Structure formats: C-alpha cells, structure tokens
PDB file of C-alpha atoms in Angstrom:
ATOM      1  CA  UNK A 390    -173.951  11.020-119.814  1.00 44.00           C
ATOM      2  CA  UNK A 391    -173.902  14.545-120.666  1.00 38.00           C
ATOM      3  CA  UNK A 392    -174.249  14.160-124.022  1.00 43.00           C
ATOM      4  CA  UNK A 393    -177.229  12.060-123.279  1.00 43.00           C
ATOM      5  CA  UNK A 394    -178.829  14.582-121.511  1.00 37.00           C
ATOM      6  CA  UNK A 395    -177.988  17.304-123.778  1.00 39.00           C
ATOM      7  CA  UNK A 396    -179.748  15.503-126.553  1.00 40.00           C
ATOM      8  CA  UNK A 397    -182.870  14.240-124.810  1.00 39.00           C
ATOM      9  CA  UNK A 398    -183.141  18.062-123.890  1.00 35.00           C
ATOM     10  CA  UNK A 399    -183.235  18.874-127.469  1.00 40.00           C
ATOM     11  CA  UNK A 400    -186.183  16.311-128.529  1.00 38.00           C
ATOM     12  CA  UNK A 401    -187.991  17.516-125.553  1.00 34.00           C
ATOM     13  CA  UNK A 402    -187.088  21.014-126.482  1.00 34.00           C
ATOM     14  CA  UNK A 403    -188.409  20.290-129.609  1.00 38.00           C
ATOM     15  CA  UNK A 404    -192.271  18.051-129.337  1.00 38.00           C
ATOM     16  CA  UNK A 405    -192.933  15.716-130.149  1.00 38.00           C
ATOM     17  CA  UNK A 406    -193.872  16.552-133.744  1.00 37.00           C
ATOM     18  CA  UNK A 407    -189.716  16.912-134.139  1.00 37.00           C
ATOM     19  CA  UNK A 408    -189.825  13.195-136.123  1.00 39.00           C
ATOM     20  CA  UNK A 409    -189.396  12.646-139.321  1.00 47.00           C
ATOM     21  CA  UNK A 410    -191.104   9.890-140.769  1.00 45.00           C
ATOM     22  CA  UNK A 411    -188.092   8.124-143.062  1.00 61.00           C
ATOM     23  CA  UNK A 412    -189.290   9.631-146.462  1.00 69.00           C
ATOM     24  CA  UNK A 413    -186.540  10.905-148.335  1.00 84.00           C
ATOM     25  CA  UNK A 414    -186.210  14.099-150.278  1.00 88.00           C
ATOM     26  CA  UNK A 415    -186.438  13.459-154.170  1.00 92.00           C
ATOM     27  CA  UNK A 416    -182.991  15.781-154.012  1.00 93.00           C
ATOM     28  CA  UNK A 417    -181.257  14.265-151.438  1.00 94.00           C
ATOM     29  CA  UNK A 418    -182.022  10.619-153.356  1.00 95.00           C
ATOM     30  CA  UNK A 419    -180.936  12.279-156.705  1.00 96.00           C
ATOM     31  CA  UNK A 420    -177.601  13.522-155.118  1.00 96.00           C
ATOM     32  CA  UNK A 421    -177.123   9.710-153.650  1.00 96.00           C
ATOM     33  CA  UNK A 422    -177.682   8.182-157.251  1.00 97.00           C
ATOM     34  CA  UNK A 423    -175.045  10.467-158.611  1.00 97.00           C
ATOM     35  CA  UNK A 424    -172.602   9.434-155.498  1.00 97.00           C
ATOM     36  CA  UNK A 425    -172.671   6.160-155.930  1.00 96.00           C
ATOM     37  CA  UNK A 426    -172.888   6.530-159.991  1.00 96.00           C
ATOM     38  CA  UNK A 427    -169.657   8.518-159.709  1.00 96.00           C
ATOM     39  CA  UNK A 428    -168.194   5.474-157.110  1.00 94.00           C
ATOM     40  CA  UNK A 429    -169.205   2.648-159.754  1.00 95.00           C
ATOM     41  CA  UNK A 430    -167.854   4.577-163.198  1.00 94.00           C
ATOM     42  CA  UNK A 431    -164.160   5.494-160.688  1.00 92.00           C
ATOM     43  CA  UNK A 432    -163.979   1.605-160.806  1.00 87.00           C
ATOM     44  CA  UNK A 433    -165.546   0.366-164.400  1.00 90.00           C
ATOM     45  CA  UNK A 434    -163.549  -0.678-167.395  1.00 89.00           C
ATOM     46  CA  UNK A 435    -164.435   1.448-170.471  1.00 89.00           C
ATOM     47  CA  UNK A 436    -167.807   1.026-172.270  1.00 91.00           C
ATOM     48  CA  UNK A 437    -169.534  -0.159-169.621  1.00 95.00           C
ATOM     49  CA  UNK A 438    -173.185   0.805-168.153  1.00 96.00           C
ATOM     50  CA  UNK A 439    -173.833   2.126-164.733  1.00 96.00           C
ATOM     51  CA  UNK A 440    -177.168   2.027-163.504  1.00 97.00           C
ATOM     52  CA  UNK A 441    -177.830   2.741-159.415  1.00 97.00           C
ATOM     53  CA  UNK A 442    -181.611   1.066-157.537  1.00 97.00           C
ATOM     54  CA  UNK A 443    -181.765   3.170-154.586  1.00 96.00           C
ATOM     55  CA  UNK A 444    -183.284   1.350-151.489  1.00 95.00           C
ATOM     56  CA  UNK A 445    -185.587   2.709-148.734  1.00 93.00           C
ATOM     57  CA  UNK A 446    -184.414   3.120-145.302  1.00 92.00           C
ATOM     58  CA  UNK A 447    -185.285   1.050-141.908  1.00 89.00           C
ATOM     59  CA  UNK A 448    -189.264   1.866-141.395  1.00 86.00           C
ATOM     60  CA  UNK A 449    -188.581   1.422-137.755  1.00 87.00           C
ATOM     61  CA  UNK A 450    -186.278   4.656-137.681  1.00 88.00           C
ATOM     62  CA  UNK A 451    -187.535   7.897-136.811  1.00 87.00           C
ATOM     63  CA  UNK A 452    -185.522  10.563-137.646  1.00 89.00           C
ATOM     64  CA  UNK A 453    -184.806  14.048-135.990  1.00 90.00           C
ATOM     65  CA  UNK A 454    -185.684  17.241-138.969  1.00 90.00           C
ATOM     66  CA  UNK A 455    -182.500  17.988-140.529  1.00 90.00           C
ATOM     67  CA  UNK A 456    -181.590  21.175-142.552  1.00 91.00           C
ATOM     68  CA  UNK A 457    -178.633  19.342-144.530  1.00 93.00           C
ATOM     69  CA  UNK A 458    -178.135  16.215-144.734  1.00 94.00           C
ATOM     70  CA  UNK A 459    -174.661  14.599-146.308  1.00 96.00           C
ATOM     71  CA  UNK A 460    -174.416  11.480-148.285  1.00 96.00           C
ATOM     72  CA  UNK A 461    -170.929   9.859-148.230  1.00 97.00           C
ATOM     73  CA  UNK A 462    -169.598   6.265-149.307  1.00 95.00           C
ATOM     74  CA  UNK A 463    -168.856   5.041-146.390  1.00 95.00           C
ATOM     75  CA  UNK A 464    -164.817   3.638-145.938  1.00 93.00           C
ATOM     76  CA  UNK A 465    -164.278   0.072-146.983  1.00 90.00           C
ATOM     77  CA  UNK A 466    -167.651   0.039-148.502  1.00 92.00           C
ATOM     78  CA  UNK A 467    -168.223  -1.530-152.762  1.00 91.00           C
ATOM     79  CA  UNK A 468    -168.467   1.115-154.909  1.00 93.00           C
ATOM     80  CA  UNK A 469    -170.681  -2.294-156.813  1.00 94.00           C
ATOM     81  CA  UNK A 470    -172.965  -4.828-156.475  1.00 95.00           C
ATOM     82  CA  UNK A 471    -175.265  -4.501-153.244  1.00 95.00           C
ATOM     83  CA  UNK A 472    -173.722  -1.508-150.866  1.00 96.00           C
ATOM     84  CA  UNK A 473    -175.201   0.972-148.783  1.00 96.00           C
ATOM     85  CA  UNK A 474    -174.527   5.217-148.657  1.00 97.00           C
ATOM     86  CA  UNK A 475    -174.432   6.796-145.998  1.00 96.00           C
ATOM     87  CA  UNK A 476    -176.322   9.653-144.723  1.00 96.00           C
ATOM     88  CA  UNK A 477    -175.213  12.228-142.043  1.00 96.00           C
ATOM     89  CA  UNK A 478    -177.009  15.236-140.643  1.00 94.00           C
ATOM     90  CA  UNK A 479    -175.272  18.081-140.139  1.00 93.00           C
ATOM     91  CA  UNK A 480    -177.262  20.972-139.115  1.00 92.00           C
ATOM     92  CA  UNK A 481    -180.880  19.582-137.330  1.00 87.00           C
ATOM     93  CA  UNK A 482    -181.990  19.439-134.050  1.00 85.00           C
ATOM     94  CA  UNK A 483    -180.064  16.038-133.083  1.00 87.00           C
ATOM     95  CA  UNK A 484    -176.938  14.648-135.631  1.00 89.00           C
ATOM     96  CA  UNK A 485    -178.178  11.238-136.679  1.00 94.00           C
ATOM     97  CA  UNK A 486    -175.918   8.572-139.104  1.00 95.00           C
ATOM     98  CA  UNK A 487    -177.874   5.906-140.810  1.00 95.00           C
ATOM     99  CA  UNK A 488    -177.493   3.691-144.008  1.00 95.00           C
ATOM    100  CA  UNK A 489    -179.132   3.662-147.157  1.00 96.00           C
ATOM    101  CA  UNK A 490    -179.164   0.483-148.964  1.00 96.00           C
ATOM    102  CA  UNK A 491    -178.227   0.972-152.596  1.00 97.00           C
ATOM    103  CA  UNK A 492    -177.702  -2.080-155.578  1.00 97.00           C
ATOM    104  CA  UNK A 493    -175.339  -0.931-158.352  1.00 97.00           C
ATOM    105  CA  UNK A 494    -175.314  -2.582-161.432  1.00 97.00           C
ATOM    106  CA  UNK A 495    -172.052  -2.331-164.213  1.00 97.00           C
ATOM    107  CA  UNK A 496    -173.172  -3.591-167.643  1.00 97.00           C
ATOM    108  CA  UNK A 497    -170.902  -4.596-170.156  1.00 96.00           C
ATOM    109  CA  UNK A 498    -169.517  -7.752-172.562  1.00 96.00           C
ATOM    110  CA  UNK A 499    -167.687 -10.082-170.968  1.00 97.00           C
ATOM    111  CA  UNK A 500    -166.870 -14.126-171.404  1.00 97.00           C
ATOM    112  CA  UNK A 501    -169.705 -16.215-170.523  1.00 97.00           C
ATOM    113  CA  UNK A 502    -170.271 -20.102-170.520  1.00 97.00           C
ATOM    114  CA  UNK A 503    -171.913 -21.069-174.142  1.00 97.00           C
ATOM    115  CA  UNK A 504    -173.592 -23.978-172.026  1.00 96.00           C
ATOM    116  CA  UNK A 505    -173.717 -25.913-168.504  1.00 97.00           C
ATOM    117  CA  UNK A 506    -170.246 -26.591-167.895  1.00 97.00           C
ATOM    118  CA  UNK A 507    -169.592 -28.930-165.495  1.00 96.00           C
ATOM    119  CA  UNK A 508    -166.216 -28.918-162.974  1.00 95.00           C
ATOM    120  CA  UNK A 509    -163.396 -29.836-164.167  1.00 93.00           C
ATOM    121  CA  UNK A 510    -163.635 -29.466-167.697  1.00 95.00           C
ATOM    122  CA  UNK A 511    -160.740 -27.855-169.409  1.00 93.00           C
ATOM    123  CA  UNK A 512    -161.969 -24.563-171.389  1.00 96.00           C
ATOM    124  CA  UNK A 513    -161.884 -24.400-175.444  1.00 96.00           C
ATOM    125  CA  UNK A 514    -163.608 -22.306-177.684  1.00 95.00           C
ATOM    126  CA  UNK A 515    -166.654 -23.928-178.042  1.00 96.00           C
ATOM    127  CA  UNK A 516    -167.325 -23.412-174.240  1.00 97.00           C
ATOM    128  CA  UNK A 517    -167.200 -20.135-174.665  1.00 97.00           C
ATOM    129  CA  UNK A 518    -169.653 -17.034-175.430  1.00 97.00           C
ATOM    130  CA  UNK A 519    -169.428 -13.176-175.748  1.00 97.00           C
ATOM    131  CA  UNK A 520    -172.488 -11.495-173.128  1.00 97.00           C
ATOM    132  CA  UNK A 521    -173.576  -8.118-172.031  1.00 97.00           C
ATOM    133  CA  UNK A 522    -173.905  -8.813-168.295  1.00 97.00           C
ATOM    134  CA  UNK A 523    -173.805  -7.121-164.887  1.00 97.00           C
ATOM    135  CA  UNK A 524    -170.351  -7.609-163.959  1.00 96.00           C
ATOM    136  CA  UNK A 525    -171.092  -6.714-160.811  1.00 95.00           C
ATOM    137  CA  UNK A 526    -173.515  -8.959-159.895  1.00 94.00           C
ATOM    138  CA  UNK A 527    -170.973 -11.373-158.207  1.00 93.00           C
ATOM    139  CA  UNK A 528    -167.591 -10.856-156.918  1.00 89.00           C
ATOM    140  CA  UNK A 529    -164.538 -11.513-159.160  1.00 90.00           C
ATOM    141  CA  UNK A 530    -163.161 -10.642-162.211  1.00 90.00           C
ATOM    142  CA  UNK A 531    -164.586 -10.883-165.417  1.00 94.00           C
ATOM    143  CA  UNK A 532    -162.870 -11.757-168.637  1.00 95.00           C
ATOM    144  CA  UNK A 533    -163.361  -9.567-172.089  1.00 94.00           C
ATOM    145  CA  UNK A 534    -161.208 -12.063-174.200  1.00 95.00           C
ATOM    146  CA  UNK A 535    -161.952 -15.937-174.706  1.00 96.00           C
ATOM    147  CA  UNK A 536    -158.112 -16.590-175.802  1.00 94.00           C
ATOM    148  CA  UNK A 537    -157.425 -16.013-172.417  1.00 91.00           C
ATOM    149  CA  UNK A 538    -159.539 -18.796-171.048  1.00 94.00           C
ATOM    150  CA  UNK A 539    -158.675 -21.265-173.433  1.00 93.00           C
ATOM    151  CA  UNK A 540    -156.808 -24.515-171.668  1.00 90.00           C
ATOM    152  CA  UNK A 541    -157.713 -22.941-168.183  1.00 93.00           C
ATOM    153  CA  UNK A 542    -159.299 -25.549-165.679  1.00 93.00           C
ATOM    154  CA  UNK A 543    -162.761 -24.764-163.809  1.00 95.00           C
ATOM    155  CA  UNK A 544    -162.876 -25.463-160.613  1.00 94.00           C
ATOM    156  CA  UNK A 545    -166.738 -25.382-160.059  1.00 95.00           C
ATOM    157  CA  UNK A 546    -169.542 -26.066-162.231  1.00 97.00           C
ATOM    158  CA  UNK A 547    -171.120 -22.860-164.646  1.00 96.00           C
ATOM    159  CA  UNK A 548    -174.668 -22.520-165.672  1.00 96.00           C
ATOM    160  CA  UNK A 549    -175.454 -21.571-168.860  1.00 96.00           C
ATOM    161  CA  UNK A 550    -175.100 -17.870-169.868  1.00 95.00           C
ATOM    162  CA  UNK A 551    -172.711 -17.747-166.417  1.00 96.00           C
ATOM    163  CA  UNK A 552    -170.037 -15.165-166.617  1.00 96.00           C
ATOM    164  CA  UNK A 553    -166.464 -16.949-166.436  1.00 97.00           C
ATOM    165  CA  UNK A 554    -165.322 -15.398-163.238  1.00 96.00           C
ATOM    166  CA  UNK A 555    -161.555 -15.774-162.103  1.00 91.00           C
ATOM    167  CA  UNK A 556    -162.749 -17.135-158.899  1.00 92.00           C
ATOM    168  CA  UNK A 557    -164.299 -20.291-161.124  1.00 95.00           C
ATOM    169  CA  UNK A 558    -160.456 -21.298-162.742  1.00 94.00           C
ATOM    170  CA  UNK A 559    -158.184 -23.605-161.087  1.00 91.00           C
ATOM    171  CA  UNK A 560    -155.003 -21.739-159.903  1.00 87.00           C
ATOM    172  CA  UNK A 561    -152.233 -22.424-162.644  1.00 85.00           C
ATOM    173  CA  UNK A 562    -148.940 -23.866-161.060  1.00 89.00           C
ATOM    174  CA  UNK A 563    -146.547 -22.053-162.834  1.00 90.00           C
ATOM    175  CA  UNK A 564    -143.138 -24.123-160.984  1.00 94.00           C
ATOM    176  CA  UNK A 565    -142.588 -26.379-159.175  1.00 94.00           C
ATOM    177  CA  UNK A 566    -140.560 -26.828-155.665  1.00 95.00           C
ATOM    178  CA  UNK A 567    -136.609 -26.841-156.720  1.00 94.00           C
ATOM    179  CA  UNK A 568    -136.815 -25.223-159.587  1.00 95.00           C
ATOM    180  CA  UNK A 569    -134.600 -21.841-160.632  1.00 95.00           C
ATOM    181  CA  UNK A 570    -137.507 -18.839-161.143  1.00 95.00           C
ATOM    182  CA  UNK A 571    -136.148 -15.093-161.987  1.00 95.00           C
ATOM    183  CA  UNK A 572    -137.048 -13.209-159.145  1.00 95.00           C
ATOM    184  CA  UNK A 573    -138.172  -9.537-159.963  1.00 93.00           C
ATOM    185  CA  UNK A 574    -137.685  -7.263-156.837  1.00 89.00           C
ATOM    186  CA  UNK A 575    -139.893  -4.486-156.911  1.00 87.00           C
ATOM    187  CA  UNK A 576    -139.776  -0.751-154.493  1.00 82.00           C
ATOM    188  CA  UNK A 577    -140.048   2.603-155.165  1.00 84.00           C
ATOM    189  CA  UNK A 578    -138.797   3.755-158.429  1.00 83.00           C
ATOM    190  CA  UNK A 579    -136.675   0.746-158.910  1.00 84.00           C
ATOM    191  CA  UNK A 580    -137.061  -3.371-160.190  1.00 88.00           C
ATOM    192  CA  UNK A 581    -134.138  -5.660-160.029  1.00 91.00           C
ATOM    193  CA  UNK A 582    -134.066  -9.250-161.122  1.00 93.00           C
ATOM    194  CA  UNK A 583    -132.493 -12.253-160.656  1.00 93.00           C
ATOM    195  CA  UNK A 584    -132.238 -16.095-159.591  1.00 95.00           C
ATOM    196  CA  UNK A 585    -133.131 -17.833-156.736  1.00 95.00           C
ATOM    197  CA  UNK A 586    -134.791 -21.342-156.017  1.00 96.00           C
ATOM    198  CA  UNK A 587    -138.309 -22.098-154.971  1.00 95.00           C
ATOM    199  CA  UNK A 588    -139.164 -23.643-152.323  1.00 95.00           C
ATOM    200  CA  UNK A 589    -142.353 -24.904-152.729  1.00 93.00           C
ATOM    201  CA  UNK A 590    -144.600 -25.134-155.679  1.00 93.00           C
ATOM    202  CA  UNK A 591    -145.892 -21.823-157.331  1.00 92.00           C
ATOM    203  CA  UNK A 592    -149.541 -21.449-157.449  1.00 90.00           C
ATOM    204  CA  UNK A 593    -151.166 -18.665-159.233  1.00 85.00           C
ATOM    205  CA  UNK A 594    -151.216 -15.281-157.319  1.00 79.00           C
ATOM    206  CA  UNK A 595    -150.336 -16.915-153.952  1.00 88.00           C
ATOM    207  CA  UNK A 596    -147.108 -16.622-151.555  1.00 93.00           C
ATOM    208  CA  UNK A 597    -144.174 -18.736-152.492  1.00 95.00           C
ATOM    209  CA  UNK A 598    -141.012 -18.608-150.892  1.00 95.00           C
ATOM    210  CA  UNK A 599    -137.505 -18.217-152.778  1.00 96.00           C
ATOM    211  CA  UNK A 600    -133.856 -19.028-151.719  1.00 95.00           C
ATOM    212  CA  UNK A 601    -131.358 -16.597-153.171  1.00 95.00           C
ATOM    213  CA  UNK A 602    -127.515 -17.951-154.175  1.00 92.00           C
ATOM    214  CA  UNK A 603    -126.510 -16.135-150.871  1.00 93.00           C
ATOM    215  CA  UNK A 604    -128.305 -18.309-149.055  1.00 93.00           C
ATOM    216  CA  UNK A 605    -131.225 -15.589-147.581  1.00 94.00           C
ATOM    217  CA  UNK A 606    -134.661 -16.712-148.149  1.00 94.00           C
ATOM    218  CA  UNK A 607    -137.596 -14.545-149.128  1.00 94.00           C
ATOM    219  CA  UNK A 608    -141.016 -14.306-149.837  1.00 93.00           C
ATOM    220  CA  UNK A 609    -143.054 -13.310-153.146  1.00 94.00           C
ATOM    221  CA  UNK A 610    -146.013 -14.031-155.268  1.00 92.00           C
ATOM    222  CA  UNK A 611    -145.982 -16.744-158.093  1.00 93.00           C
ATOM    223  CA  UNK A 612    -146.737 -14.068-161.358  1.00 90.00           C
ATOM    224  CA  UNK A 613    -146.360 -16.339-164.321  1.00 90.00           C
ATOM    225  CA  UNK A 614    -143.820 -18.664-165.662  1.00 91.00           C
ATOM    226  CA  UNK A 615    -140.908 -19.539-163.110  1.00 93.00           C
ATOM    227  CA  UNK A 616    -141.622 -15.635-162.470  1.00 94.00           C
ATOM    228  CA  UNK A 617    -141.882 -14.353-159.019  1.00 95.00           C
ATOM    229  CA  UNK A 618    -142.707 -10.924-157.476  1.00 94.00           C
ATOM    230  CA  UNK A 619    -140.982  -9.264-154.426  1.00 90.00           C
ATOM    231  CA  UNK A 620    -142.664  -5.892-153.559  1.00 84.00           C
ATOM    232  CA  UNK A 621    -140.096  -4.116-151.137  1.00 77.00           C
TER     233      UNK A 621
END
C-alpha cells in the first residue's frame, strides 16, 4: 500500500503531461536490434543470416518519462523465431517493465522436401532438396545433409519447399525389449560402459530402462544402436 501511494504521489507530483506516448527512441530500438541480433548469432550454426523485425509496443500503454531505459532478453525467452525484449526503466519518475515484441529470422541452407510428401513415405534422394530458408521459422531442428535423411520415416505430411524438421521423422527404434545394449554411464570427468538388458523397446531420444547383471535397474536415453546413455 505504501508503495502505491508513493507512486501515485509521483504522477501527481509530476502532471499530467508526465506520459509518454509509446514511441520509441530510434537509439533505444537500434540497441534492441543488436540485443536480440547478438541472442540469435549465440545460437546459429555457421554461415547463417540474422535479420531482427522489431515490433511496436501495446498502444494502450502510457508510459512514465524515463532517463534510461534497459533492454534485456528476458529468462526462458527464444533467442528465434517470434520473442519479445524486454524493456526496464531505471532512472524516471515511476520504474515501469513492459515487452517489446520482436520476430527473428536465421537464414541459411538446409534439407527441404523436393515435392508434397505425403505421411508415411520413407525418405530417398529424390525427396529431397538443398534451400536457403529461415530456420527459425518453426521449432525443431533442421538438417544440412540429405544422407542423413535417407531411409528415415515421416510422420506427417510436407509441403513442397518444407524444411525436413526432426519433429516430422518417425522416432527410430534402435532395440528392442530383452535385448543386451552397452550402457555408457556418463558424470563429471568420467564415462564407463558396459552391459545390461532393456527393458522395454528403445525409441529414439526417449527414456528406456536397463537391468544391469547385478540385478539394479536404471534409467537412460535410447542414443543409437543397442546404445544407451546414463548421465550421473
């Protein structure tokens, strides 16, 4: 309550001509673009393109006059695709916090679909194109080499010119329940491996547990063939 009072004190304090309309400084949106520039290329593979469309801000907001304002990427936020910077006054009359709405863009060649590809189909060659995209358009990785794709499984349809996305392939089961998979046990400094058996079916990148000759039973991720990761 006091802080309440303290700042309605202020913007009476201060008339009412104390509100900014929400037109940004051409500096303050040139030091945003170079924020979320230097967020994007932190992130990018090599030879890519970065290129930053900064929005506008709520019209409905009617900011106190500030004397420096901060931009800052705001924690958990994409450093890609649609996002939003954030903007903190420092030194004005009242310390505001809004949101700016920013859309990044990352340009560069990856694997795209030659044609429409419909579910299902099991990837070859001819399926495949090279593209310069925005690889940030959508969420997921991209792919730079079509070898890798060849024999993998989609598991929804692809327009044409559609970047091949790991999101769109089929997990790979790379064992089966029963079978003996070398176990690589992973911590600080350190990797051991050895045997164990699975326990249920190894899927691509998911959880899979593992029962050692001792008899104790862990957990791990299904890496490749009859390979499984334990991070300790």
């Amino acid at each position: 309550m006091l802080r309440r009072t303290a700042f309605l004190l202020c913007v009476l304090l201060a008339g009412p001509g104390a509100w900014a309309q929400t037109v940004l400084d051409p500096a303050l949106i040139e030091r945003v673009r170079q924020l979320a520039e230097t967020a994007a290329r932190a992130a990018a593979p090599p030879n890519t393109r970065v290129a930053v469309e900064i929005g506008a801000l709520d019209a409905r907001l009617r900011l106190a006059p500030c004397r420096q304002v901060q931009p800052y990427l705001p924690p958990g936020m994409s450093a890609w695709g649609r996002s939003r910077i954030g903007l903190r006054c420092t030194d004005g009359v009242a310390r505001w916090n809004v949101t700016l709405p920013v859309r990044v863009a990352v340009f560069g060649r990856a694997v795209v679909a030659s044609g429409p590809l419909p579910a299902g189909v099991n990837l070859s060659q001819e399926h495949l194109a090279l593209a310069d995209i925005d690889i940030a358009a959508e969420a997921g990785a991209v792919f730079t080499d079509p070898a890798l794709l060849i024999g993998r499984t989609l598991s929804r349809p692809l327009g044409a010119a559609e970047a091949v996305r790991a999101p769109t392939l089929k997990s790979r089961q790379w064992f089966a329940a029963g079978e003996t998979v070398q176990v690589q046990a992973v911590g600080p400094g350190f990797s051991v491996v050895s045997e164990a058996r699975a326990l249920s079916a190894g899927l691509e990148g998911q959880e899979v547990r593992v029962r050692f000759e001792s008899g104790r039973i862990s957990s791990g991720r299904a890496v490749g063939e009859r390979r499984v990761e334990l991070m300790l």
